[in-house]
Short mmCIF file of C-alpha atoms and ligand atoms in Angstrom, two decimals:
data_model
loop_
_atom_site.label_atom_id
_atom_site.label_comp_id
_atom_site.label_asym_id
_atom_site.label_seq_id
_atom_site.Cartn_x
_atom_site.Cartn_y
_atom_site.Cartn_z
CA UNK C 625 60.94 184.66 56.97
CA UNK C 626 60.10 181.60 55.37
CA UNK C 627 62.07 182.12 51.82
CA UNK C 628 64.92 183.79 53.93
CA UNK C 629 65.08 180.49 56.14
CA UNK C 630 65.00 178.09 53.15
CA UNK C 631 67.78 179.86 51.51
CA UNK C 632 69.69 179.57 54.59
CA UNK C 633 68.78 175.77 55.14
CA UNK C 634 70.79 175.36 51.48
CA UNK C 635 73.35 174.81 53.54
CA UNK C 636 72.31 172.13 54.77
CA UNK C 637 74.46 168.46 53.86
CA UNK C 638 72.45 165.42 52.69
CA UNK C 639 73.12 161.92 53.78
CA UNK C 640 76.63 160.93 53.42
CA UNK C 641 75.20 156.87 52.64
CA UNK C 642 71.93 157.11 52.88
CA UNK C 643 69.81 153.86 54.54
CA UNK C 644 66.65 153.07 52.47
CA UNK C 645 65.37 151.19 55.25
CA UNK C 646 65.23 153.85 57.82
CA UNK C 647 64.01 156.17 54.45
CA UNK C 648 66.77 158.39 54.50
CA UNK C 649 65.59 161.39 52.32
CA UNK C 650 66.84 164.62 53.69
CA UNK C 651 63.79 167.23 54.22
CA UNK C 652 63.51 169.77 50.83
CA UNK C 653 64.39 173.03 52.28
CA UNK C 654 60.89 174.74 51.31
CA UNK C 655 58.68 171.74 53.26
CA UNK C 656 61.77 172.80 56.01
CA UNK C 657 60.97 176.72 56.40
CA UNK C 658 57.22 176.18 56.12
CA UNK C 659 57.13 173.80 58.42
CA UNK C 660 58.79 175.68 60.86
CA UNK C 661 57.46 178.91 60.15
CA UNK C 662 54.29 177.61 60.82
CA UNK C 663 55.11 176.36 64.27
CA UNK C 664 56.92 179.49 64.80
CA UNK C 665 53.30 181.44 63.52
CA UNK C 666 51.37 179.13 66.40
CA UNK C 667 52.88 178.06 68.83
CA UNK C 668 55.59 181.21 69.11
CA UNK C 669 59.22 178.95 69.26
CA UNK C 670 61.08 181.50 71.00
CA UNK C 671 62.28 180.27 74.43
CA UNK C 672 60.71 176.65 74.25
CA UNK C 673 61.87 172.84 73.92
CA UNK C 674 61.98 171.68 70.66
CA UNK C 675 61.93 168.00 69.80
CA UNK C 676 63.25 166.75 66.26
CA UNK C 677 61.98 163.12 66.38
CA UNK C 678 64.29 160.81 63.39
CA UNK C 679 66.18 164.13 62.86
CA UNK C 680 68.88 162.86 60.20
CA UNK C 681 70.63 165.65 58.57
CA UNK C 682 69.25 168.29 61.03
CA UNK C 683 67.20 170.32 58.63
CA UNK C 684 64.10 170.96 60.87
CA UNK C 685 66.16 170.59 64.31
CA UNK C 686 68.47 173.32 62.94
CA UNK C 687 66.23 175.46 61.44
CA UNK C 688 63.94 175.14 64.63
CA UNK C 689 67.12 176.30 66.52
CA UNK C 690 67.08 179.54 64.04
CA UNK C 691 63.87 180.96 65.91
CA UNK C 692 65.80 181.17 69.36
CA UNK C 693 64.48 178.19 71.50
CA UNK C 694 65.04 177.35 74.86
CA UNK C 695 66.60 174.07 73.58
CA UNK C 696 66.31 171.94 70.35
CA UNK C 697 66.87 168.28 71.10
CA UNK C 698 67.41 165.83 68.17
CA UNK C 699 66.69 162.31 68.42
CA UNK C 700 68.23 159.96 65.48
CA UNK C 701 69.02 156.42 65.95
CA UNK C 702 71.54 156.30 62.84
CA UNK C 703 75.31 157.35 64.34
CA UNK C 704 76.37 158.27 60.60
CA UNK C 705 73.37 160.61 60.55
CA UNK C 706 74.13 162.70 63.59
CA UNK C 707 77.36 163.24 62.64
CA UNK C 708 76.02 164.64 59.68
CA UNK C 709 73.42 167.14 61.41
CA UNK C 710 76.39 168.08 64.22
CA UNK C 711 78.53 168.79 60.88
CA UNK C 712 75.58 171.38 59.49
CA UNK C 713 74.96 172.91 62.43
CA UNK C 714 77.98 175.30 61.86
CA UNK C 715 77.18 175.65 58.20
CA UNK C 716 73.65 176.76 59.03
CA UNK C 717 74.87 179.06 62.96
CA UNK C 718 71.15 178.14 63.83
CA UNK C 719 71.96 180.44 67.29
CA UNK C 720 71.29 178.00 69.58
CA UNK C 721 72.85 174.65 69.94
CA UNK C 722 71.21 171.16 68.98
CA UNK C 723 71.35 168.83 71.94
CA UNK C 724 71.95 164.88 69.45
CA UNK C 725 70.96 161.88 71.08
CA UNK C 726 71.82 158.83 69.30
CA UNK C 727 68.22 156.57 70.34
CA UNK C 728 64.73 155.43 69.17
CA UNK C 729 62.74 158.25 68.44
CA UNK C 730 59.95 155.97 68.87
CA UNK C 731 60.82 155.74 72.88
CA UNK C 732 62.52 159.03 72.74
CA UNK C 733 64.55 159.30 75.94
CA UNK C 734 62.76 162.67 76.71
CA UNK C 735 60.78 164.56 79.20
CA UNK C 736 57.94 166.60 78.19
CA UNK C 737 58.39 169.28 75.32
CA UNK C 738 56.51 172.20 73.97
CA UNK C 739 56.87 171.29 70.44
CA UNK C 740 57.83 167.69 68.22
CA UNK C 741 58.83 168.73 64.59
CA UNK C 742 59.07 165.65 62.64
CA UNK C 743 59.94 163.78 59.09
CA UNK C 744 59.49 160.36 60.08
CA UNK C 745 59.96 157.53 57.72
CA UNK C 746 56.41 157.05 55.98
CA UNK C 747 56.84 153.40 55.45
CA UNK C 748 57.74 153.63 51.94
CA UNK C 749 59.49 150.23 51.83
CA UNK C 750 57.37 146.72 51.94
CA UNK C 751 55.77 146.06 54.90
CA UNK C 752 56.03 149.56 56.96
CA UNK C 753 53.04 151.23 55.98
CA UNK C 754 52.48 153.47 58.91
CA UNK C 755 55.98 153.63 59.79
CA UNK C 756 55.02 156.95 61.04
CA UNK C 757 52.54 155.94 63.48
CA UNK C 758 55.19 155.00 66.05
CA UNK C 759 56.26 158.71 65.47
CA UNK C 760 52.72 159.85 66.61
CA UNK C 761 52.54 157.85 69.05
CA UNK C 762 55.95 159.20 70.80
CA UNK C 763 54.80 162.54 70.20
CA UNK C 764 51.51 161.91 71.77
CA UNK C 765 53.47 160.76 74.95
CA UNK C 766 56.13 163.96 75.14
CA UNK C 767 54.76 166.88 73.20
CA UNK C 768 51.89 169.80 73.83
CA UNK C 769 52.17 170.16 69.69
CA UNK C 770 53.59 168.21 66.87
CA UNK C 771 54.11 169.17 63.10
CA UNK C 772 54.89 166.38 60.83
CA UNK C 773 55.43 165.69 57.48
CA UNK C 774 53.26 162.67 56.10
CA UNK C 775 52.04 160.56 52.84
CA UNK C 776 49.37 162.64 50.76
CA UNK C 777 46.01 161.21 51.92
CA UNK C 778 47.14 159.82 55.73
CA UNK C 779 44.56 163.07 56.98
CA UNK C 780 41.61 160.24 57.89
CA UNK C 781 44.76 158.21 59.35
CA UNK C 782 46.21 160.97 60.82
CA UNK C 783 43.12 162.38 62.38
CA UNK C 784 42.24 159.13 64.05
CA UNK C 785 45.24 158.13 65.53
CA UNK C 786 45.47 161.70 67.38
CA UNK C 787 41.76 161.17 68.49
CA UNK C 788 42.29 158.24 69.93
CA UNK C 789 45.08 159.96 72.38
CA UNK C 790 43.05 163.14 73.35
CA UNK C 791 44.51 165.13 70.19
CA UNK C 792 43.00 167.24 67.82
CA UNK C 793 44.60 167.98 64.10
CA UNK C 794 43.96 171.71 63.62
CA UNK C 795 45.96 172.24 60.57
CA UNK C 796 46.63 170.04 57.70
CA UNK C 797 48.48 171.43 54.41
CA UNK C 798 49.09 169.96 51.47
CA UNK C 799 52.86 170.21 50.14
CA UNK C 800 55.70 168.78 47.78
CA UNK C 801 58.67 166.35 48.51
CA UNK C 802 61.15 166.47 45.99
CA UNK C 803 63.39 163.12 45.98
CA UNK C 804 66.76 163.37 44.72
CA UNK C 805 67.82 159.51 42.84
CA UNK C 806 69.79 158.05 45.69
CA UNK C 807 69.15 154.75 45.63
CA UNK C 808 69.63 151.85 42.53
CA UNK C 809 65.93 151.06 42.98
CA UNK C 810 65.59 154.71 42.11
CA UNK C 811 64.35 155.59 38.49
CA UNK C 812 64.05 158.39 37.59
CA UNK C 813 66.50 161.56 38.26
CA UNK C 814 64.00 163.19 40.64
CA UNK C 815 60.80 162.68 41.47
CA UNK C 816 58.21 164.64 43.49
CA UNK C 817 56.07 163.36 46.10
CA UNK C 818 52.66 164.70 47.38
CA UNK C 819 52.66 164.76 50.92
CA UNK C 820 50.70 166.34 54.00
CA UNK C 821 51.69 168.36 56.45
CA UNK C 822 50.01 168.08 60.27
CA UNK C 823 49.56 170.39 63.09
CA UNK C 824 48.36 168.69 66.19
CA UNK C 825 47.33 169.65 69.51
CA UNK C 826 47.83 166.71 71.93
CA UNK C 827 45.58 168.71 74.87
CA UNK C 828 48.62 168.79 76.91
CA UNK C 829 49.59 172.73 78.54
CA UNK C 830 52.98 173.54 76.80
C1 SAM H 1298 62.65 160.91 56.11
S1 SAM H 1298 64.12 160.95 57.07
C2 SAM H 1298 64.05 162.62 57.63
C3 SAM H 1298 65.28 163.04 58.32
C4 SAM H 1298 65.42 164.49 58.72
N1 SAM H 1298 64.20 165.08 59.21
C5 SAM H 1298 66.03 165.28 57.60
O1 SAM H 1298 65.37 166.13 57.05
O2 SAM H 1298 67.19 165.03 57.28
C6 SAM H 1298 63.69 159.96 58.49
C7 SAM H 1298 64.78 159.86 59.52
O3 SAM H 1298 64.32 159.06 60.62
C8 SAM H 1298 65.39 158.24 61.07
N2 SAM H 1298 64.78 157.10 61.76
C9 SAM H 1298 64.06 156.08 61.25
N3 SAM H 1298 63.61 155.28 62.23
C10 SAM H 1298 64.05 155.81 63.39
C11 SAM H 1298 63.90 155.47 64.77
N4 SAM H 1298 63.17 154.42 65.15
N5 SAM H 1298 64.49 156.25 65.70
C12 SAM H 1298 65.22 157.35 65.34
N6 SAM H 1298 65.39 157.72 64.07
C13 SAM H 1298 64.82 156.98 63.10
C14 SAM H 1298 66.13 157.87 59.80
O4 SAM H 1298 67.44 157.42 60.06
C15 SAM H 1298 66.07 159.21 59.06
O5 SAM H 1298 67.17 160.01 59.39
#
């Protein structure tokens, strides 16, 4: 399932103008399908609510919505970016329609939800290391499980922050991140990042 769904994630449109400052790199489609196969292996998507916290082109909202959920909702506080990710939902026909908000995924405007799947902006640019932890955090609040993509070696990080809000990480893979040059401070034609992903259980009942 997981090379079929990456093949049909090539579908998937990258950022029309991408914003380096909300670290606009479109999920690879490989991190994509393993990502959500493994939620799909655990935690069984079929019939539950799906978050996609900072959801920008779609591709783990969408590809969520390919494993028949209740309902996927996408939060994305960039207007130009949903209108990407409603524009690849038809290019993708997940099955099941992605409910777009345009808001702070950091106060996402959500009740509870089975399942966060997230990329969220690592912090990348000066002064945001830990961009990601306001990501946690919101999925801490809303979510029975989270899977998220992070910087290789944020496990210790990682770990902590969830143990300090009555979560657990029970899975942690490493993975690849290849960036396409899309910005002039870019240089080199591609370049591939190590990064981790996270399965954790936030002790809630989903
Ligand atoms: C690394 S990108 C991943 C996007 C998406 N998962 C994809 O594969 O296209 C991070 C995304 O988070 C969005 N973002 C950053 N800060 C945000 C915030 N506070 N609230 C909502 N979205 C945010 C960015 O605009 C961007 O689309």
């Amino acid at each position: 399932m997981k090379r079929a769904l990456a093949r049909r994630l090539g579908a998937v449109e990258g950022f029309r103008d991408p914003d380096p400052g909300l670290e606009q790199y479109a999920t690879p489609t490989e991190l994509a399908a393993q990502l959500i196969a493994l939620a799909d292996l655990h935690d069984d998507l079929a019939g539950r609510t799906v978050a996609d916290l900072g959801a920008g082109t779609g591709m783990l909202g969408i590809a969520a919505a390919t494993r028949n959920p209740h309902r996927v909702l996408a939060v994305e506080r960039d207007p130009d970016a949903v209108a990407v990710g409603r524009a690849n939902e038809p290019r993708v026909e997940p099955g099941v329609g992605v409910e777009w908000t345009v808001a702070d995924a950091t106060r996402p405007p959500l009740a509870a939800v089975d399942t966060v799947v997230m990329n969220p902006p690592f912090g990348a640019q000066d002064g945001a290391e830990h961009a990601d932890r306001a990501f946690l955090a919101a999925a801490s609040e809303v979510a029975a499980v989270s899977y998220s993509v992070h910087n290789a070696g944020s496990k210790a990080f990682v770990e902590s922050f969830a143990g300090d809000r009555g979560g657990t990480v029970t899975h942690a893979f490493a993975a690849e991140f290849a960036v396409p040059a899309q910005f002039s401070f870019h240089t080199q034609d591609r370049a591939v990042l190590d990064v981790e992903l996270f399965r954790v259980d936030w002790g809630r009942q989903s």
